[in-house]
Amino acid sequence: MVAILGGGLVVMAVVMVLLWFVQRRTANAGIVDVGWSLGVGVVAVACTVAGSGDPMRRLLAGVLVGGWSLRLGLYILRRVLAEEEDGRYRRLRQQWGAGFQRRAFVFFQLQALFAVAFAVPVAVVASNARPVSAAEAMVAVGLWLVAIGGEALADRQLAAFRGQPANRGRTCRQGLWRYSRHPNYFFEWLHWWTYVLLAAGAPLWWLSLLGPLAMLVFLLAVTGVPATEAQAAASRPDYRDYQRTTSAFIPWPPKR
């Protein structure tokens, strides 16, 4: 399994170099998110194929992580092709100035490393020799459906809101966005608990916690909420009120 992860790191490093050249040509660094989400899926599925654990557990994990990867990667790709560069990366271009391309290259390579790191929880599942029970499978699939369904719904609701010219410069408070400022982030984080459930009983099961814990840190403290909210507060006059009344992460009834 170490060899699979090591080989995946080499492949992802090369892929991110190619995507760095793509963003130089297109001036859209959002392509790195496409590479990360699809890259995690490829490396993780490779781990399930090469793993020595219970075949049904490996098959289940491979299908779930592959489905998550394809949905997220293709969704981001459509946005990259149809919209201008994400505000987070536009802000980085301004902040980094003339050094943007050099720093972007390092950033892209870090995403290659993170893609392999997020495949580790699935690698743990793939090493779990204990036969998966029907109850385990049902709970894992149920959690996955709630997480992926919630994230997809939040994405669709936001896209529909932004697609109306009258909403330009306004904050979406419809559907799931009424209860959380970042419902897509919440359901993305929830998804990673699927592999914690499937890893239960493996010798190194605790490594599966890397998925939800690392994702929580990235979303709440690094590349997720801070950058997104800074951009939103600077471009939408009503966003400060939205921050005061609406939960930042976990869906919750808004304050009056």
PDB file of C-alpha atoms in Angstrom:
ATOM      1  CA  MET A   1       0.000   0.000   0.000  1.00  0.00           C
ATOM      2  CA  VAL A   2       2.901   2.348   0.697  1.00  0.00           C
ATOM      3  CA  ALA A   3       4.101   1.734  -2.856  1.00  0.00           C
ATOM      4  CA  ILE A   4       0.684   2.667  -4.249  1.00  0.00           C
ATOM      5  CA  LEU A   5       0.594   5.893  -2.261  1.00  0.00           C
ATOM      6  CA  GLY A   6       4.183   6.712  -3.226  1.00  0.00           C
ATOM      7  CA  GLY A   7       3.481   6.078  -6.877  1.00  0.00           C
ATOM      8  CA  GLY A   8       0.331   8.161  -6.606  1.00  0.00           C
ATOM      9  CA  LEU A   9       2.376  11.053  -5.233  1.00  0.00           C
ATOM     10  CA  VAL A  10       4.733  10.951  -8.213  1.00  0.00           C
ATOM     11  CA  VAL A  11       1.837  10.843 -10.677  1.00  0.00           C
ATOM     12  CA  MET A  12      -0.015  13.645  -8.936  1.00  0.00           C
ATOM     13  CA  ALA A  13       3.121  15.806  -8.849  1.00  0.00           C
ATOM     14  CA  VAL A  14       3.427  15.468 -12.632  1.00  0.00           C
ATOM     15  CA  VAL A  15      -0.287  16.143 -13.126  1.00  0.00           C
ATOM     16  CA  MET A  16      -0.081  19.295 -11.025  1.00  0.00           C
ATOM     17  CA  VAL A  17       2.870  20.558 -13.061  1.00  0.00           C
ATOM     18  CA  LEU A  18       0.759  20.164 -16.205  1.00  0.00           C
ATOM     19  CA  LEU A  19      -2.201  21.896 -14.575  1.00  0.00           C
ATOM     20  CA  TRP A  20       0.067  24.730 -13.470  1.00  0.00           C
ATOM     21  CA  PHE A  21       0.927  25.314 -17.126  1.00  0.00           C
ATOM     22  CA  VAL A  22      -2.793  25.200 -17.940  1.00  0.00           C
ATOM     23  CA  GLN A  23      -3.543  27.940 -15.427  1.00  0.00           C
ATOM     24  CA  ARG A  24      -0.724  30.058 -16.854  1.00  0.00           C
ATOM     25  CA  ARG A  25      -2.381  29.849 -20.242  1.00  0.00           C
ATOM     26  CA  THR A  26      -5.977  30.315 -19.079  1.00  0.00           C
ATOM     27  CA  ALA A  27      -5.368  32.631 -16.090  1.00  0.00           C
ATOM     28  CA  ASN A  28      -7.701  30.411 -14.045  1.00  0.00           C
ATOM     29  CA  ALA A  29      -6.087  28.705 -11.060  1.00  0.00           C
ATOM     30  CA  GLY A  30      -9.349  26.966 -10.181  1.00  0.00           C
ATOM     31  CA  ILE A  31      -8.176  24.041 -12.311  1.00  0.00           C
ATOM     32  CA  VAL A  32      -6.112  22.933  -9.308  1.00  0.00           C
ATOM     33  CA  ASP A  33      -9.326  22.013  -7.483  1.00  0.00           C
ATOM     34  CA  VAL A  34     -10.344  19.791 -10.388  1.00  0.00           C
ATOM     35  CA  GLY A  35      -6.974  18.036 -10.250  1.00  0.00           C
ATOM     36  CA  TRP A  36      -7.193  17.574  -6.492  1.00  0.00           C
ATOM     37  CA  SER A  37     -10.686  16.102  -6.375  1.00  0.00           C
ATOM     38  CA  LEU A  38     -10.164  13.738  -9.315  1.00  0.00           C
ATOM     39  CA  GLY A  39      -6.657  12.898  -8.100  1.00  0.00           C
ATOM     40  CA  VAL A  40      -7.887  11.824  -4.668  1.00  0.00           C
ATOM     41  CA  GLY A  41     -10.375   9.524  -6.366  1.00  0.00           C
ATOM     42  CA  VAL A  42      -7.820   7.924  -8.675  1.00  0.00           C
ATOM     43  CA  VAL A  43      -5.283   7.258  -5.923  1.00  0.00           C
ATOM     44  CA  ALA A  44      -7.944   6.034  -3.499  1.00  0.00           C
ATOM     45  CA  VAL A  45      -9.522   3.667  -6.023  1.00  0.00           C
ATOM     46  CA  ALA A  46      -6.057   2.311  -6.837  1.00  0.00           C
ATOM     47  CA  CYS A  47      -5.663   1.541  -3.129  1.00  0.00           C
ATOM     48  CA  THR A  48      -8.926  -0.423  -3.090  1.00  0.00           C
ATOM     49  CA  VAL A  49      -7.830  -2.428  -6.129  1.00  0.00           C
ATOM     50  CA  ALA A  50      -4.412  -3.261  -4.685  1.00  0.00           C
ATOM     51  CA  GLY A  51      -5.556  -3.694  -1.077  1.00  0.00           C
ATOM     52  CA  SER A  52      -5.461  -6.980   0.818  1.00  0.00           C
ATOM     53  CA  GLY A  53      -8.605  -6.460   2.887  1.00  0.00           C
ATOM     54  CA  ASP A  54     -12.108  -7.863   2.567  1.00  0.00           C
ATOM     55  CA  PRO A  55     -13.081  -7.755  -1.147  1.00  0.00           C
ATOM     56  CA  MET A  56     -16.626  -6.488  -0.521  1.00  0.00           C
ATOM     57  CA  ARG A  57     -15.349  -3.762   1.811  1.00  0.00           C
ATOM     58  CA  ARG A  58     -12.805  -2.697  -0.815  1.00  0.00           C
ATOM     59  CA  LEU A  59     -15.434  -2.715  -3.554  1.00  0.00           C
ATOM     60  CA  LEU A  60     -17.802  -0.609  -1.474  1.00  0.00           C
ATOM     61  CA  ALA A  61     -15.097   1.924  -0.587  1.00  0.00           C
ATOM     62  CA  GLY A  62     -13.935   2.138  -4.198  1.00  0.00           C
ATOM     63  CA  VAL A  63     -17.438   2.809  -5.506  1.00  0.00           C
ATOM     64  CA  LEU A  64     -18.166   5.433  -2.854  1.00  0.00           C
ATOM     65  CA  VAL A  65     -14.921   7.382  -3.150  1.00  0.00           C
ATOM     66  CA  GLY A  66     -15.001   7.105  -6.945  1.00  0.00           C
ATOM     67  CA  GLY A  67     -18.549   8.465  -7.058  1.00  0.00           C
ATOM     68  CA  TRP A  68     -17.654  11.350  -4.742  1.00  0.00           C
ATOM     69  CA  SER A  69     -14.579  12.201  -6.809  1.00  0.00           C
ATOM     70  CA  LEU A  70     -16.390  12.215 -10.151  1.00  0.00           C
ATOM     71  CA  ARG A  71     -19.291  14.338  -8.925  1.00  0.00           C
ATOM     72  CA  LEU A  72     -17.109  16.958  -7.281  1.00  0.00           C
ATOM     73  CA  GLY A  73     -14.433  17.021  -9.976  1.00  0.00           C
ATOM     74  CA  LEU A  74     -16.890  17.389 -12.860  1.00  0.00           C
ATOM     75  CA  TYR A  75     -18.892  20.020 -10.979  1.00  0.00           C
ATOM     76  CA  ILE A  76     -15.795  22.131 -10.405  1.00  0.00           C
ATOM     77  CA  LEU A  77     -14.640  21.594 -13.990  1.00  0.00           C
ATOM     78  CA  ARG A  78     -17.939  22.944 -15.333  1.00  0.00           C
ATOM     79  CA  ARG A  79     -17.526  26.036 -13.187  1.00  0.00           C
ATOM     80  CA  VAL A  80     -13.937  26.542 -14.281  1.00  0.00           C
ATOM     81  CA  LEU A  81     -14.932  26.316 -17.952  1.00  0.00           C
ATOM     82  CA  ALA A  82     -18.033  28.497 -17.657  1.00  0.00           C
ATOM     83  CA  GLU A  83     -17.144  31.146 -15.092  1.00  0.00           C
ATOM     84  CA  GLU A  84     -14.358  33.564 -14.301  1.00  0.00           C
ATOM     85  CA  GLU A  85     -11.646  32.595 -11.857  1.00  0.00           C
ATOM     86  CA  ASP A  86     -12.807  31.926  -8.311  1.00  0.00           C
ATOM     87  CA  GLY A  87     -12.553  34.991  -6.086  1.00  0.00           C
ATOM     88  CA  ARG A  88     -10.161  33.202  -3.708  1.00  0.00           C
ATOM     89  CA  TYR A  89      -7.556  32.872  -6.457  1.00  0.00           C
ATOM     90  CA  ARG A  90      -8.136  36.400  -7.740  1.00  0.00           C
ATOM     91  CA  ARG A  91      -7.325  37.642  -4.254  1.00  0.00           C
ATOM     92  CA  LEU A  92      -4.131  35.558  -4.216  1.00  0.00           C
ATOM     93  CA  ARG A  93      -3.097  37.059  -7.545  1.00  0.00           C
ATOM     94  CA  GLN A  94      -3.456  40.510  -6.014  1.00  0.00           C
ATOM     95  CA  GLN A  95      -1.693  39.611  -2.777  1.00  0.00           C
ATOM     96  CA  TRP A  96       1.211  37.726  -4.370  1.00  0.00           C
ATOM     97  CA  GLY A  97       1.671  40.150  -7.244  1.00  0.00           C
ATOM     98  CA  ALA A  98       4.707  39.416  -9.407  1.00  0.00           C
ATOM     99  CA  GLY A  99       5.480  36.297  -7.362  1.00  0.00           C
ATOM    100  CA  PHE A 100       2.135  34.660  -8.057  1.00  0.00           C
ATOM    101  CA  GLN A 101       3.337  32.065 -10.577  1.00  0.00           C
ATOM    102  CA  ARG A 102       6.226  30.935  -8.408  1.00  0.00           C
ATOM    103  CA  ARG A 103       4.013  30.603  -5.351  1.00  0.00           C
ATOM    104  CA  ALA A 104       1.238  29.012  -7.384  1.00  0.00           C
ATOM    105  CA  PHE A 105       3.646  26.298  -8.508  1.00  0.00           C
ATOM    106  CA  VAL A 106       4.379  25.437  -4.865  1.00  0.00           C
ATOM    107  CA  PHE A 107       0.671  25.584  -4.072  1.00  0.00           C
ATOM    108  CA  PHE A 108      -0.140  23.158  -6.892  1.00  0.00           C
ATOM    109  CA  GLN A 109       2.515  20.732  -5.661  1.00  0.00           C
ATOM    110  CA  LEU A 110       1.092  20.906  -2.152  1.00  0.00           C
ATOM    111  CA  GLN A 111      -2.261  19.910  -3.612  1.00  0.00           C
ATOM    112  CA  ALA A 112      -0.579  16.822  -5.075  1.00  0.00           C
ATOM    113  CA  LEU A 113       0.615  15.914  -1.579  1.00  0.00           C
ATOM    114  CA  PHE A 114      -2.801  16.571  -0.075  1.00  0.00           C
ATOM    115  CA  ALA A 115      -4.483  14.424  -2.737  1.00  0.00           C
ATOM    116  CA  VAL A 116      -2.412  11.441  -1.610  1.00  0.00           C
ATOM    117  CA  ALA A 117      -2.951  12.272   2.067  1.00  0.00           C
ATOM    118  CA  PHE A 118      -6.725  12.230   1.622  1.00  0.00           C
ATOM    119  CA  ALA A 119      -6.470   8.817  -0.042  1.00  0.00           C
ATOM    120  CA  VAL A 120      -4.974   7.382   3.170  1.00  0.00           C
ATOM    121  CA  PRO A 121      -8.364   6.806   4.897  1.00  0.00           C
ATOM    122  CA  VAL A 122      -9.492   4.708   1.929  1.00  0.00           C
ATOM    123  CA  ALA A 123      -6.176   2.839   1.997  1.00  0.00           C
ATOM    124  CA  VAL A 124      -6.919   1.948   5.624  1.00  0.00           C
ATOM    125  CA  VAL A 125     -10.337   0.638   4.599  1.00  0.00           C
ATOM    126  CA  ALA A 126      -8.686  -1.410   1.831  1.00  0.00           C
ATOM    127  CA  SER A 127      -6.470  -3.119   4.426  1.00  0.00           C
ATOM    128  CA  ASN A 128      -9.374  -4.060   6.699  1.00  0.00           C
ATOM    129  CA  ALA A 129      -9.632  -7.868   6.516  1.00  0.00           C
ATOM    130  CA  ARG A 130     -12.790  -8.109   8.609  1.00  0.00           C
ATOM    131  CA  PRO A 131     -15.784  -8.987   6.388  1.00  0.00           C
ATOM    132  CA  VAL A 132     -18.141  -6.026   6.070  1.00  0.00           C
ATOM    133  CA  SER A 133     -21.581  -6.696   7.561  1.00  0.00           C
ATOM    134  CA  ALA A 134     -24.866  -5.699   5.955  1.00  0.00           C
ATOM    135  CA  ALA A 135     -25.496  -3.217   8.776  1.00  0.00           C
ATOM    136  CA  GLU A 136     -22.090  -1.563   8.301  1.00  0.00           C
ATOM    137  CA  ALA A 137     -22.638  -1.295   4.574  1.00  0.00           C
ATOM    138  CA  MET A 138     -26.095   0.221   4.998  1.00  0.00           C
ATOM    139  CA  VAL A 139     -24.933   2.819   7.519  1.00  0.00           C
ATOM    140  CA  ALA A 140     -21.923   3.771   5.395  1.00  0.00           C
ATOM    141  CA  VAL A 141     -23.965   4.074   2.210  1.00  0.00           C
ATOM    142  CA  GLY A 142     -26.672   6.006   4.066  1.00  0.00           C
ATOM    143  CA  LEU A 143     -24.168   8.501   5.425  1.00  0.00           C
ATOM    144  CA  TRP A 144     -22.567   8.832   1.983  1.00  0.00           C
ATOM    145  CA  LEU A 145     -25.945   9.494   0.348  1.00  0.00           C
ATOM    146  CA  VAL A 146     -26.845  12.164   2.897  1.00  0.00           C
ATOM    147  CA  ALA A 147     -23.457  13.866   2.509  1.00  0.00           C
ATOM    148  CA  ILE A 148     -23.205  13.745  -1.278  1.00  0.00           C
ATOM    149  CA  GLY A 149     -26.894  14.525  -1.721  1.00  0.00           C
ATOM    150  CA  GLY A 150     -26.662  17.502   0.639  1.00  0.00           C
ATOM    151  CA  GLU A 151     -23.562  18.872  -1.061  1.00  0.00           C
ATOM    152  CA  ALA A 152     -25.055  18.452  -4.530  1.00  0.00           C
ATOM    153  CA  LEU A 153     -28.296  20.123  -3.430  1.00  0.00           C
ATOM    154  CA  ALA A 154     -26.419  23.063  -1.924  1.00  0.00           C
ATOM    155  CA  ASP A 155     -24.413  23.445  -5.146  1.00  0.00           C
ATOM    156  CA  ARG A 156     -27.579  23.414  -7.275  1.00  0.00           C
ATOM    157  CA  GLN A 157     -29.377  25.904  -5.036  1.00  0.00           C
ATOM    158  CA  LEU A 158     -26.451  28.320  -5.173  1.00  0.00           C
ATOM    159  CA  ALA A 159     -26.095  27.943  -8.951  1.00  0.00           C
ATOM    160  CA  ALA A 160     -29.809  28.629  -9.443  1.00  0.00           C
ATOM    161  CA  PHE A 161     -29.597  31.734  -7.241  1.00  0.00           C
ATOM    162  CA  ARG A 162     -26.556  33.072  -9.059  1.00  0.00           C
ATOM    163  CA  GLY A 163     -28.175  32.352 -12.409  1.00  0.00           C
ATOM    164  CA  GLN A 164     -30.798  35.058 -11.810  1.00  0.00           C
ATOM    165  CA  PRO A 165     -29.541  38.532 -12.855  1.00  0.00           C
ATOM    166  CA  ALA A 166     -31.643  40.187 -10.130  1.00  0.00           C
ATOM    167  CA  ASN A 167     -29.526  38.431  -7.485  1.00  0.00           C
ATOM    168  CA  ARG A 168     -26.217  39.902  -8.617  1.00  0.00           C
ATOM    169  CA  GLY A 169     -24.351  41.274  -5.604  1.00  0.00           C
ATOM    170  CA  ARG A 170     -26.756  39.613  -3.170  1.00  0.00           C
ATOM    171  CA  THR A 171     -26.201  36.726  -0.731  1.00  0.00           C
ATOM    172  CA  CYS A 172     -28.052  33.462  -1.235  1.00  0.00           C
ATOM    173  CA  ARG A 173     -30.306  32.625   1.713  1.00  0.00           C
ATOM    174  CA  GLN A 174     -32.449  30.048  -0.023  1.00  0.00           C
ATOM    175  CA  GLY A 175     -32.743  26.352   0.775  1.00  0.00           C
ATOM    176  CA  LEU A 176     -29.812  24.983   2.754  1.00  0.00           C
ATOM    177  CA  TRP A 177     -28.114  28.379   2.584  1.00  0.00           C
ATOM    178  CA  ARG A 178     -30.731  29.719   4.990  1.00  0.00           C
ATOM    179  CA  TYR A 179     -29.351  27.438   7.717  1.00  0.00           C
ATOM    180  CA  SER A 180     -25.601  27.519   7.018  1.00  0.00           C
ATOM    181  CA  ARG A 181     -23.280  29.980   5.321  1.00  0.00           C
ATOM    182  CA  HIS A 182     -21.361  27.011   3.915  1.00  0.00           C
ATOM    183  CA  PRO A 183     -23.655  23.967   3.670  1.00  0.00           C
ATOM    184  CA  ASN A 184     -21.555  22.550   0.823  1.00  0.00           C
ATOM    185  CA  TYR A 185     -18.495  22.578   3.084  1.00  0.00           C
ATOM    186  CA  PHE A 186     -20.430  20.921   5.920  1.00  0.00           C
ATOM    187  CA  PHE A 187     -21.613  18.027   3.751  1.00  0.00           C
ATOM    188  CA  GLU A 188     -18.158  17.649   2.205  1.00  0.00           C
ATOM    189  CA  TRP A 189     -16.738  17.213   5.712  1.00  0.00           C
ATOM    190  CA  LEU A 190     -19.540  14.818   6.653  1.00  0.00           C
ATOM    191  CA  HIS A 191     -18.685  12.635   3.660  1.00  0.00           C
ATOM    192  CA  TRP A 192     -15.247  11.775   5.068  1.00  0.00           C
ATOM    193  CA  TRP A 193     -16.775  10.024   8.076  1.00  0.00           C
ATOM    194  CA  THR A 194     -17.949   7.314   5.672  1.00  0.00           C
ATOM    195  CA  TYR A 195     -14.435   5.890   5.515  1.00  0.00           C
ATOM    196  CA  VAL A 196     -13.990   6.094   9.280  1.00  0.00           C
ATOM    197  CA  LEU A 197     -16.998   3.804   9.601  1.00  0.00           C
ATOM    198  CA  LEU A 198     -15.653   1.366   7.003  1.00  0.00           C
ATOM    199  CA  ALA A 199     -12.177   1.359   8.590  1.00  0.00           C
ATOM    200  CA  ALA A 200     -13.474   0.195  11.984  1.00  0.00           C
ATOM    201  CA  GLY A 201     -11.611  -2.939  12.975  1.00  0.00           C
ATOM    202  CA  ALA A 202      -8.530  -2.310  10.842  1.00  0.00           C
ATOM    203  CA  PRO A 203      -5.135  -2.350  12.644  1.00  0.00           C
ATOM    204  CA  LEU A 204      -4.514   1.314  11.784  1.00  0.00           C
ATOM    205  CA  TRP A 205      -8.152   2.424  11.792  1.00  0.00           C
ATOM    206  CA  TRP A 206      -7.276   5.683  13.549  1.00  0.00           C
ATOM    207  CA  LEU A 207      -5.511   6.874  10.390  1.00  0.00           C
ATOM    208  CA  SER A 208      -8.931   7.094   8.762  1.00  0.00           C
ATOM    209  CA  LEU A 209      -9.618  10.059  11.065  1.00  0.00           C
ATOM    210  CA  LEU A 210      -7.140  12.000   8.931  1.00  0.00           C
ATOM    211  CA  GLY A 211      -9.933  12.584   6.409  1.00  0.00           C
ATOM    212  CA  PRO A 212     -12.549  14.406   8.508  1.00  0.00           C
ATOM    213  CA  LEU A 213     -10.037  16.079  10.824  1.00  0.00           C
ATOM    214  CA  ALA A 214      -7.816  17.445   8.056  1.00  0.00           C
ATOM    215  CA  MET A 215     -10.846  18.503   6.020  1.00  0.00           C
ATOM    216  CA  LEU A 216     -12.257  20.365   9.021  1.00  0.00           C
ATOM    217  CA  VAL A 217      -8.994  22.264   9.495  1.00  0.00           C
ATOM    218  CA  PHE A 218      -8.733  23.175   5.820  1.00  0.00           C
ATOM    219  CA  LEU A 219     -12.359  24.269   5.563  1.00  0.00           C
ATOM    220  CA  LEU A 220     -12.551  26.296   8.769  1.00  0.00           C
ATOM    221  CA  ALA A 221      -9.040  27.697   9.072  1.00  0.00           C
ATOM    222  CA  VAL A 222      -7.132  27.541   5.773  1.00  0.00           C
ATOM    223  CA  THR A 223      -8.555  27.548   2.244  1.00  0.00           C
ATOM    224  CA  GLY A 224     -12.297  27.315   2.875  1.00  0.00           C
ATOM    225  CA  VAL A 225     -14.308  29.636   5.094  1.00  0.00           C
ATOM    226  CA  PRO A 226     -11.706  32.403   5.726  1.00  0.00           C
ATOM    227  CA  ALA A 227     -10.932  33.065   2.054  1.00  0.00           C
ATOM    228  CA  THR A 228     -14.525  32.663   0.882  1.00  0.00           C
ATOM    229  CA  GLU A 229     -15.936  34.969   3.541  1.00  0.00           C
ATOM    230  CA  ALA A 230     -13.297  37.631   3.013  1.00  0.00           C
ATOM    231  CA  GLN A 231     -14.237  37.741  -0.656  1.00  0.00           C
ATOM    232  CA  ALA A 232     -17.970  37.709   0.086  1.00  0.00           C
ATOM    233  CA  ALA A 233     -17.781  40.468   2.713  1.00  0.00           C
ATOM    234  CA  ALA A 234     -15.838  42.672   0.304  1.00  0.00           C
ATOM    235  CA  SER A 235     -18.258  42.218  -2.592  1.00  0.00           C
ATOM    236  CA  ARG A 236     -21.726  41.907  -0.996  1.00  0.00           C
ATOM    237  CA  PRO A 237     -23.194  44.658   1.210  1.00  0.00           C
ATOM    238  CA  ASP A 238     -25.622  42.261   2.910  1.00  0.00           C
ATOM    239  CA  TYR A 239     -23.025  39.652   3.879  1.00  0.00           C
ATOM    240  CA  ARG A 240     -22.231  41.097   7.321  1.00  0.00           C
ATOM    241  CA  ASP A 241     -25.862  40.673   8.330  1.00  0.00           C
ATOM    242  CA  TYR A 242     -25.782  37.135   6.937  1.00  0.00           C
ATOM    243  CA  GLN A 243     -22.764  36.395   9.134  1.00  0.00           C
ATOM    244  CA  ARG A 244     -24.565  37.708  12.223  1.00  0.00           C
ATOM    245  CA  THR A 245     -27.705  35.641  11.711  1.00  0.00           C
ATOM    246  CA  THR A 246     -26.568  32.390  10.074  1.00  0.00           C
ATOM    247  CA  SER A 247     -24.416  29.493  11.306  1.00  0.00           C
ATOM    248  CA  ALA A 248     -20.984  29.406   9.693  1.00  0.00           C
ATOM    249  CA  PHE A 249     -20.807  25.652   9.223  1.00  0.00           C
ATOM    250  CA  ILE A 250     -23.331  23.286  10.824  1.00  0.00           C
ATOM    251  CA  PRO A 251     -26.872  23.850   9.468  1.00  0.00           C
ATOM    252  CA  TRP A 252     -28.903  25.511  12.205  1.00  0.00           C
ATOM    253  CA  PRO A 253     -32.031  27.705  12.394  1.00  0.00           C
ATOM    254  CA  PRO A 254     -31.021  31.336  11.762  1.00  0.00           C
ATOM    255  CA  LYS A 255     -31.096  33.927  14.505  1.00  0.00           C
ATOM    256  CA  ARG A 256     -33.846  36.512  14.434  1.00  0.00           C
TER     257      ARG A 256
END
